[in-house]
Each structure stands twice: as C-alpha cells, then as structure tokens.
Short mmCIF file of C-alpha atoms and ligand atoms in Angstrom, two decimals:
data_model
loop_
_atom_site.label_atom_id
_atom_site.label_comp_id
_atom_site.label_asym_id
_atom_site.label_seq_id
_atom_site.Cartn_x
_atom_site.Cartn_y
_atom_site.Cartn_z
CA MET A 1 0.00 0.00 0.00
CA ASN A 2 1.05 3.54 -0.56
CA ILE A 3 -0.37 5.30 2.48
CA ARG A 4 -0.41 9.09 2.36
CA ILE A 5 0.04 10.70 5.78
CA GLU A 6 -1.36 14.11 6.63
CA ARG A 7 -0.35 15.12 10.15
CA ALA A 8 -2.78 16.90 12.50
CA LYS A 9 -1.79 20.53 13.17
CA ASN A 10 -3.21 20.68 16.67
CA LEU A 11 -2.60 17.65 18.83
CA LYS A 12 -5.11 16.76 21.55
CA GLU A 13 -4.39 16.60 25.28
CA LYS A 14 -3.98 12.99 26.38
CA PRO A 15 -6.66 11.92 28.87
CA GLU A 16 -5.77 11.53 32.54
CA GLY A 17 -7.21 9.25 35.21
CA ALA A 18 -9.35 6.17 34.59
CA LEU A 19 -9.64 5.71 30.83
CA GLY A 20 -12.79 3.58 30.71
CA PHE A 21 -13.69 2.34 27.24
CA GLY A 22 -14.36 4.17 23.98
CA LYS A 23 -14.32 7.72 25.27
CA ASN A 24 -11.18 9.36 23.90
CA PHE A 25 -9.89 9.07 20.35
CA THR A 26 -6.40 9.74 19.04
CA ASP A 27 -5.20 12.49 16.68
CA HIS A 28 -5.37 10.53 13.42
CA MET A 29 -7.46 7.94 11.61
CA PHE A 30 -6.92 5.61 8.67
CA VAL A 31 -9.27 5.89 5.68
CA MET A 32 -9.45 3.93 2.42
CA ASP A 33 -12.19 3.86 -0.21
CA TRP A 34 -13.55 1.12 -2.45
CA SER A 35 -15.51 1.30 -5.66
CA ARG A 36 -16.66 -1.49 -7.91
CA ASP A 37 -14.50 -0.07 -10.75
CA LYS A 38 -11.31 0.69 -8.86
CA GLY A 39 -11.26 -1.70 -5.91
CA TRP A 40 -9.44 -0.23 -2.88
CA TYR A 41 -7.88 3.20 -3.43
CA ASP A 42 -6.71 6.41 -1.74
CA GLU A 43 -5.35 4.88 1.46
CA ARG A 44 -4.53 7.69 3.87
CA ILE A 45 -3.86 8.60 7.48
CA ILE A 46 -5.47 11.95 8.20
CA PRO A 47 -6.38 14.05 11.25
CA TYR A 48 -9.21 12.47 13.28
CA GLY A 49 -12.46 14.31 12.73
CA PRO A 50 -16.07 14.18 11.56
CA MET A 51 -16.84 13.11 8.01
CA VAL A 52 -19.31 14.40 5.50
CA ILE A 53 -21.95 11.75 4.80
CA ASP A 54 -24.85 11.91 2.36
CA PRO A 55 -28.27 11.66 4.10
CA VAL A 56 -29.04 8.73 1.82
CA ALA A 57 -25.73 6.92 2.26
CA MET A 58 -26.98 3.33 2.22
CA VAL A 59 -25.47 2.48 5.60
CA LEU A 60 -27.79 4.97 7.30
CA HIS A 61 -30.86 3.19 5.99
CA TYR A 62 -29.99 -0.47 5.56
CA ALA A 63 -27.12 -0.87 8.04
CA GLN A 64 -24.48 -2.35 5.76
CA GLU A 65 -21.68 -1.96 8.31
CA THR A 66 -19.10 -4.30 9.80
CA PHE A 67 -16.36 -3.80 12.36
CA GLU A 68 -13.53 -5.41 14.30
CA GLY A 69 -11.85 -4.89 17.64
CA LEU A 70 -8.26 -5.55 18.68
CA LYS A 71 -5.65 -3.85 20.83
CA ALA A 72 -2.06 -2.59 20.75
CA TYR A 73 -0.06 -3.15 23.93
CA MET A 74 3.03 -1.25 25.08
CA GLY A 75 5.56 -3.80 26.31
CA LYS A 76 8.11 -3.05 29.04
CA ASP A 77 10.76 -3.62 26.34
CA ASP A 78 9.29 -0.63 24.43
CA ASN A 79 7.99 -2.94 21.72
CA VAL A 80 4.41 -2.40 20.60
CA TYR A 81 2.49 -5.67 20.34
CA LEU A 82 -0.63 -6.75 18.51
CA PHE A 83 -2.40 -9.95 19.52
CA ARG A 84 -3.30 -12.40 16.72
CA PRO A 85 -4.30 -9.65 14.23
CA GLU A 86 -4.57 -12.24 11.45
CA MET A 87 -7.60 -13.70 13.28
CA ASN A 88 -9.32 -10.31 13.15
CA ALA A 89 -8.42 -9.96 9.48
CA ARG A 90 -10.00 -13.34 8.69
CA ARG A 91 -13.09 -12.71 10.79
CA PHE A 92 -13.52 -9.30 9.13
CA ALA A 93 -13.35 -10.98 5.72
CA ASN A 94 -16.00 -13.52 6.85
CA SER A 95 -18.23 -10.73 8.11
CA ASN A 96 -17.84 -8.78 4.88
CA ARG A 97 -18.66 -11.82 2.73
CA ARG A 98 -21.89 -12.40 4.66
CA MET A 99 -22.84 -8.73 4.35
CA CYS A 100 -22.04 -8.54 0.57
CA MET A 101 -19.21 -6.10 1.26
CA PRO A 102 -15.69 -6.10 -0.21
CA GLU A 103 -12.95 -7.92 1.64
CA VAL A 104 -9.82 -6.18 2.84
CA PRO A 105 -6.94 -8.59 2.09
CA GLU A 106 -5.22 -9.81 5.28
CA ASP A 107 -1.86 -8.15 4.49
CA MET A 108 -3.55 -4.79 3.79
CA PHE A 109 -5.63 -5.03 6.96
CA ILE A 110 -2.55 -5.68 9.11
CA GLU A 111 -0.41 -3.08 7.32
CA ALA A 112 -3.09 -0.40 7.76
CA ILE A 113 -3.35 -1.20 11.49
CA SER A 114 0.43 -1.26 11.95
CA GLU A 115 0.89 2.09 10.18
CA ILE A 116 -1.78 3.96 12.13
CA VAL A 117 -0.55 2.43 15.42
CA LYS A 118 3.00 3.61 14.62
CA VAL A 119 1.75 7.15 13.96
CA GLU A 120 -0.14 7.09 17.27
CA LYS A 121 2.46 5.28 19.38
CA SER A 122 2.52 8.07 21.97
CA TRP A 123 -1.18 7.36 22.62
CA ILE A 124 -0.61 3.80 23.84
CA PRO A 125 -1.28 4.05 27.57
CA THR A 126 1.09 2.32 29.98
CA GLY A 127 -0.98 2.00 33.16
CA GLU A 128 -1.94 -1.39 34.58
CA GLY A 129 -4.38 -3.13 32.22
CA GLU A 130 -4.37 -0.24 29.74
CA SER A 131 -3.97 -0.55 25.98
CA LEU A 132 -4.84 1.16 22.72
CA TYR A 133 -8.11 -0.21 21.35
CA ILE A 134 -8.18 -0.48 17.57
CA ARG A 135 -11.54 -0.23 15.82
CA PRO A 136 -11.45 -1.05 12.09
CA PHE A 137 -14.84 -0.68 10.39
CA MET A 138 -16.45 -0.50 6.97
CA TYR A 139 -19.69 0.94 5.69
CA ALA A 140 -21.66 1.44 2.47
CA ASN A 141 -21.35 5.10 1.50
CA GLN A 142 -23.12 4.97 -1.84
CA SER A 143 -26.15 7.27 -2.03
CA GLY A 144 -29.50 5.71 -2.81
CA LEU A 145 -32.60 4.18 -1.29
CA GLY A 146 -32.93 0.98 -3.31
CA VAL A 147 -32.14 -2.05 -1.19
CA ASP A 148 -29.11 -3.60 -2.87
CA GLU A 149 -25.42 -4.14 -2.35
CA ALA A 150 -23.60 -0.83 -2.71
CA ASP A 151 -21.05 0.17 -5.33
CA SER A 152 -18.89 2.12 -2.90
CA TYR A 153 -17.63 1.53 0.61
CA ARG A 154 -15.28 3.19 3.07
CA PHE A 155 -12.90 1.34 5.39
CA MET A 156 -11.57 3.20 8.41
CA ILE A 157 -9.56 2.62 11.57
CA VAL A 158 -9.87 4.72 14.71
CA LEU A 159 -7.95 4.24 17.94
CA CYS A 160 -8.73 4.89 21.56
CA PRO A 161 -6.71 4.46 24.75
CA VAL A 162 -8.69 2.20 27.08
CA GLY A 163 -8.74 0.69 30.53
CA ALA A 164 -11.39 -1.72 31.82
CA TYR A 165 -14.50 -2.19 29.63
CA TYR A 166 -16.93 -2.51 32.53
CA PRO A 167 -17.15 0.12 35.28
CA GLN A 168 -16.59 -2.75 37.75
CA GLY A 169 -13.04 -3.21 36.35
CA VAL A 170 -11.84 -6.82 36.51
CA ASN A 171 -14.44 -7.71 39.13
CA PRO A 172 -17.51 -9.94 38.88
CA VAL A 173 -20.43 -8.68 36.81
CA LYS A 174 -24.11 -9.53 37.19
CA ILE A 175 -25.70 -11.04 34.10
CA TYR A 176 -29.38 -11.09 33.14
CA VAL A 177 -30.46 -14.11 31.10
CA GLU A 178 -32.90 -12.76 28.50
CA ASP A 179 -35.89 -15.07 28.06
CA GLU A 180 -38.09 -13.03 25.70
CA LEU A 181 -36.00 -11.11 23.18
CA THR A 182 -33.57 -12.98 20.94
CA ARG A 183 -30.39 -11.96 19.17
CA THR A 184 -30.14 -14.24 16.14
CA THR A 185 -30.87 -17.64 14.60
CA VAL A 186 -28.85 -20.02 12.42
CA GLY A 187 -28.60 -18.57 8.91
CA GLY A 188 -28.70 -15.02 10.24
CA THR A 189 -25.84 -12.72 11.10
CA GLY A 190 -25.04 -13.82 14.64
CA PHE A 191 -21.49 -14.83 13.72
CA VAL A 192 -20.91 -11.49 11.95
CA LYS A 193 -19.44 -8.47 13.66
CA CYS A 194 -21.93 -5.98 12.25
CA GLY A 195 -23.49 -2.95 13.89
CA GLY A 196 -27.00 -4.29 13.28
CA ASN A 197 -26.48 -7.16 15.72
CA TYR A 198 -25.63 -4.72 18.47
CA ALA A 199 -28.53 -2.36 17.64
CA GLY A 200 -30.92 -5.29 17.95
CA SER A 201 -29.48 -6.25 21.33
CA LEU A 202 -29.91 -2.85 22.97
CA ALA A 203 -33.49 -3.41 24.14
CA GLY A 204 -32.29 -6.42 26.13
CA GLN A 205 -29.35 -4.53 27.54
CA VAL A 206 -31.43 -1.52 28.60
CA LYS A 207 -33.93 -3.85 30.27
CA ALA A 208 -31.12 -5.66 32.11
CA GLN A 209 -29.50 -2.42 33.21
CA LYS A 210 -32.78 -1.11 34.62
CA LEU A 211 -32.89 -4.22 36.80
CA GLY A 212 -29.32 -3.64 38.00
CA TYR A 213 -27.53 -6.08 35.66
CA THR A 214 -24.47 -5.21 33.59
CA GLN A 215 -25.10 -7.34 30.52
CA VAL A 216 -27.43 -9.83 28.88
CA LEU A 217 -26.78 -13.51 28.31
CA TRP A 218 -28.59 -14.44 25.10
CA LEU A 219 -30.33 -17.74 24.56
CA ASP A 220 -30.76 -19.39 21.16
CA GLY A 221 -33.36 -17.75 18.93
CA VAL A 222 -35.42 -20.88 18.21
CA HIS A 223 -36.04 -22.58 21.56
CA ARG A 224 -34.81 -19.84 23.94
CA LYS A 225 -33.23 -22.69 25.78
CA TYR A 226 -29.53 -22.95 24.92
CA VAL A 227 -26.95 -20.52 26.21
CA GLU A 228 -25.23 -18.49 23.48
CA GLU A 229 -23.21 -15.33 24.18
CA VAL A 230 -23.20 -12.08 26.09
CA GLY A 231 -23.03 -9.80 23.03
CA SER A 232 -19.90 -7.98 24.12
CA MET A 233 -18.21 -11.28 25.03
CA ASN A 234 -18.37 -15.08 24.73
CA ALA A 235 -19.36 -16.89 27.92
CA MET A 236 -17.62 -19.86 29.57
CA PHE A 237 -18.73 -21.98 32.52
CA LEU A 238 -16.60 -24.17 34.78
CA VAL A 239 -18.91 -27.02 35.75
CA ASN A 240 -17.08 -29.34 38.14
CA ASP A 241 -13.77 -29.67 36.26
CA THR A 242 -15.06 -29.13 32.72
CA VAL A 243 -15.26 -25.82 30.90
CA ILE A 244 -18.37 -25.51 28.73
CA THR A 245 -18.91 -22.84 26.08
CA ALA A 246 -21.37 -22.44 23.20
CA PRO A 247 -20.21 -23.90 19.87
CA ILE A 248 -19.43 -21.71 16.85
CA GLU A 249 -22.28 -22.84 14.63
CA GLY A 250 -23.47 -19.64 13.00
CA THR A 251 -25.05 -17.77 15.89
CA VAL A 252 -22.10 -17.02 18.16
CA LEU A 253 -19.17 -14.74 17.37
CA ALA A 254 -15.88 -16.57 16.83
CA GLY A 255 -13.99 -14.64 19.51
CA VAL A 256 -10.21 -14.33 19.29
CA THR A 257 -10.04 -14.30 23.10
CA ARG A 258 -12.40 -17.29 23.22
CA ASP A 259 -10.14 -19.27 20.92
CA SER A 260 -7.00 -18.30 22.88
CA ILE A 261 -8.57 -19.23 26.22
CA ILE A 262 -9.65 -22.63 24.89
CA SER A 263 -6.03 -23.30 23.82
CA LEU A 264 -4.70 -22.27 27.23
CA LEU A 265 -7.25 -24.39 29.09
CA LYS A 266 -6.49 -27.46 26.98
CA SER A 267 -2.74 -26.97 27.46
CA TRP A 268 -3.36 -26.97 31.24
CA GLY A 269 -5.24 -30.27 30.99
CA TYR A 270 -8.79 -28.95 31.35
CA LYS A 271 -11.58 -30.67 29.50
CA VAL A 272 -13.26 -28.10 27.26
CA GLU A 273 -16.65 -28.84 25.73
CA GLU A 274 -17.83 -26.57 22.92
CA ARG A 275 -21.44 -27.64 23.07
CA LYS A 276 -24.98 -26.53 23.55
CA ILE A 277 -25.87 -26.18 27.21
CA GLU A 278 -29.43 -25.62 28.38
CA ILE A 279 -30.01 -22.65 30.64
CA ASP A 280 -32.07 -24.87 32.97
CA GLU A 281 -29.10 -27.23 33.35
CA LEU A 282 -26.78 -24.30 34.05
CA ILE A 283 -29.09 -22.84 36.69
CA GLU A 284 -29.41 -26.31 38.31
CA LYS A 285 -25.61 -26.64 38.36
CA GLY A 286 -25.46 -23.20 39.92
CA LYS A 287 -27.89 -24.19 42.67
CA SER A 288 -26.12 -27.48 43.36
CA GLY A 289 -22.74 -25.76 43.56
CA GLU A 290 -21.36 -27.61 40.54
CA LEU A 291 -21.08 -24.36 38.60
CA LYS A 292 -17.77 -23.34 40.11
CA GLU A 293 -16.83 -20.32 38.02
CA ALA A 294 -18.07 -18.40 34.99
CA TRP A 295 -16.46 -15.68 32.91
CA GLY A 296 -16.80 -13.79 29.68
CA THR A 297 -14.06 -13.48 27.08
CA GLY A 298 -13.64 -10.64 24.60
CA THR A 299 -11.10 -8.18 23.27
CA ALA A 300 -12.69 -5.25 25.07
CA ALA A 301 -13.75 -7.17 28.18
CA VAL A 302 -10.58 -9.40 28.25
CA ILE A 303 -11.66 -11.93 30.93
CA SER A 304 -14.60 -10.73 32.91
CA PRO A 305 -15.71 -12.82 35.91
CA ILE A 306 -19.46 -13.50 36.07
CA GLY A 307 -20.68 -13.37 39.67
CA GLU A 308 -24.42 -13.76 39.26
CA LEU A 309 -26.96 -15.09 36.76
CA PHE A 310 -30.61 -14.05 36.89
CA TYR A 311 -33.08 -16.19 34.95
CA LYS A 312 -36.88 -16.02 35.19
CA GLY A 313 -36.88 -14.85 38.79
CA ASP A 314 -34.11 -17.24 39.90
CA LYS A 315 -30.82 -15.78 41.08
CA VAL A 316 -27.67 -17.88 41.12
CA GLU A 317 -24.55 -16.54 42.74
CA ILE A 318 -21.31 -18.00 41.40
CA ASN A 319 -18.23 -18.52 43.60
CA ASP A 320 -19.72 -16.22 46.27
CA PHE A 321 -19.49 -13.33 43.79
CA GLU A 322 -15.68 -13.54 43.94
CA THR A 323 -13.29 -13.81 41.00
CA GLY A 324 -12.50 -17.53 40.73
CA GLU A 325 -8.99 -18.99 40.82
CA LEU A 326 -9.14 -20.25 37.25
CA THR A 327 -10.65 -16.99 35.99
CA LYS A 328 -7.78 -15.09 37.62
CA LYS A 329 -5.16 -17.47 36.22
CA LEU A 330 -6.63 -17.08 32.73
CA TYR A 331 -6.66 -13.29 33.04
CA ASP A 332 -3.07 -13.17 34.30
CA THR A 333 -1.79 -15.55 31.64
CA LEU A 334 -3.58 -13.96 28.72
CA THR A 335 -2.66 -10.40 29.68
CA GLY A 336 0.90 -11.56 30.49
CA ILE A 337 1.23 -12.84 26.94
CA GLN A 338 -0.45 -9.78 25.42
CA TRP A 339 1.83 -7.29 27.18
CA GLY A 340 4.95 -9.35 26.50
CA ASN A 341 5.58 -10.25 30.15
CA ILE A 342 5.42 -14.02 29.77
CA GLU A 343 6.56 -16.49 27.17
CA ASP A 344 4.38 -16.64 24.07
CA LYS A 345 4.49 -20.36 23.24
CA TYR A 346 1.85 -19.95 20.57
CA ASN A 347 3.46 -17.10 18.67
CA TRP A 348 0.30 -15.02 19.18
CA ARG A 349 2.10 -11.72 19.75
CA LYS A 350 3.16 -9.65 16.75
CA ILE A 351 5.62 -6.80 17.14
CA VAL A 352 4.54 -3.68 15.23
CA LYS A 353 7.51 -2.83 13.03
C1 COI B 1 -14.63 -6.18 21.28
O1 COI B 1 -14.46 -6.90 22.28
O2 COI B 1 -13.69 -5.75 20.62
C2 COI B 1 -15.96 -5.82 20.86
O3 COI B 1 -16.10 -5.46 19.73
C3 COI B 1 -17.07 -5.91 21.81
C4 COI B 1 -17.87 -4.67 22.04
C5 COI B 1 -17.14 -3.49 22.53
C6 COI B 1 -18.83 -4.39 20.95
#
C-alpha cells in the first residue's frame, strides 16, 4: 500500500485518570475507499475528525456496516504488540462476505493497522491493564434508497486508549439471562461483527441495566433454551472440572479471546466442551454448587468474571461473587502474553515494526 500521511496541526491533550472504554480518540485515523470499478484506493492517514456523509448513504438506511476490535499493547521492552491480528483480518473478511461487502486482504488489513498504530504510538497508555483499542470498520457510503449491495464503501480505523471495559473493572459482573427477546438464529448474522447485531441487542441490555444487571446472556433464537453469548463477550462456565462454552455454529461470534482461552485451558489439561448447554441445566448446576466459576471473554472485556446469573426470577450466585482462581489465572496468563511479560508459546504476539 502507498499510504499518504497528513499530520494533524493541533494535537489533543492525552486523557488523565481512569480511561474507561471508547471515550477518547487519538489524533489521526486511517481511511481507504472502495468502488466497484477501482477496488481499494486512496489509502490515507489523516487528522481524526467528523466526516461528510450523504443523508441517503446506504449504511444509514440499511445498516451495511461491519467492524472489528483488537488492541495494541506497550511492552516493558518498548515494543508495541498486537495480539493475533490475522484472526481479526479473517473474521472481518468472513463478516464482509456475509454482508455482501468487499474484503480487505489480510496483508492490507494488518499493514493499515500497523501504520496507524506507529503514527499514534505516543497514545498507547502504559498504566496497569491499559492498551490502545483499535476499531477497524467499513460501511456502504453509496447514495440511494434501493435495497441492494452498494457500489462504494469506506474502510476506516480509529484508535482509543482504554482501561477496563466494565465500570466494575476486573471484578464480577451480574448477568441477566434474556428469556423473551432474541439476538439471532442459524442462517442469520449472529457470527458477523456488524453494527445491526448490536442495535438489535440494545433493548435487552437496557432492560437488564434497569434491573441492575451489567449485561445480557442471550439464549438461542429458536427454543430460547440454549446458552449463546453475552453480546460484548463469549461466555464460559466451569462445571465441576469441565469448561463448557457455546459452539461456533453460526449464531455465536468466533472470539479471538475465546479461541486463545480454549487453547490455554487445553494446554493446562482442562476438559473443554464446545457444546450446547441448556439454561435450565446451568441454573441447576449453579444451585447445586457444581457451577464453580463463569467468565466472559472478549477483546474489550478481556476476561470478565461472572458473579451472578438471573433467569426467570431465579438468582444464582457463582463462587460467592468472587473472582475464581481459574478466571484469575486465565486473566493473568492472557494479559501476560499480550503485554509481553510471559513467554508466548503460541506465537500469538506480533511486534509492530
Ligand atoms: C470487542 O471486544 O472488541 C468488541 O467489539 C465488543 C464490544 C465493545 C462491541
């Protein structure tokens, strides 16, 4: 790629104190356009700022939009690390195929991320658990109201320094199991990282929050019986000595953190079952004490302990609402690898050069 760089004239103040998630954005952004005639063109890094968008840009009406999420970590050795960016590139391509959008080739995707991260290196925060969140996304910017695939798209990357995703930090969250609304069914877009999935999930989230819960655990869209995902993260359950998580069969997002945690667990000798689990069974295991620990996995959320499940009036507290031993070990190991503090046996870390 031949990326043109236009530097911002006025640089922003870096945020101080707790960073939270998705609040502050860096000085520059990556932009690249696509048309059916030209393919990808005009790749550029320009000052971060609002964009002009036609009122009938197709994305505003029919939601043709996809995105990704990954992070850059500042190692103690002053290297900047990415974590398995090729997995994000492949998932982005899968999402774009399902949404009839153009693919960004893996090497271009990683080069664009590396270049913008290099420009914004001074924005990578160095506090405990802090990183630079990378949000690549694409949308249909062709004007028109006919429902069809578009002839032009824009791909962009914005960056934001982040700390913990949930206000609770790395402490247990309370999860509401949604038994009325559904998120997706097989054949739909559940496995796709597209804005529409998240828009559709907001009613559940708002309902849960009103009742004092942080997030929603979604059940399958046909029977409302099998546990799927939490929307902002995949969910895992330690039942006795087996870890159970929903299978990737079209409705659940193929999480990069999910995949990494499964590898770690297997390497430690845990039995991992990627299978359907009924919510009734899970609640029973919770009541009998066989549900020892539960946690969510995600790029933004990292490993987030689940301390309580609420389902149809039944409350189940997990591990006395404390972060479990295995949850903690997974968090420490994963973040140790991501920040370059422990050996990376799997070659997951990539130095940004
Ligand atoms: C991520 O973990 O990167 C996500 O995209 C989840 C959420 C912030 C939408």
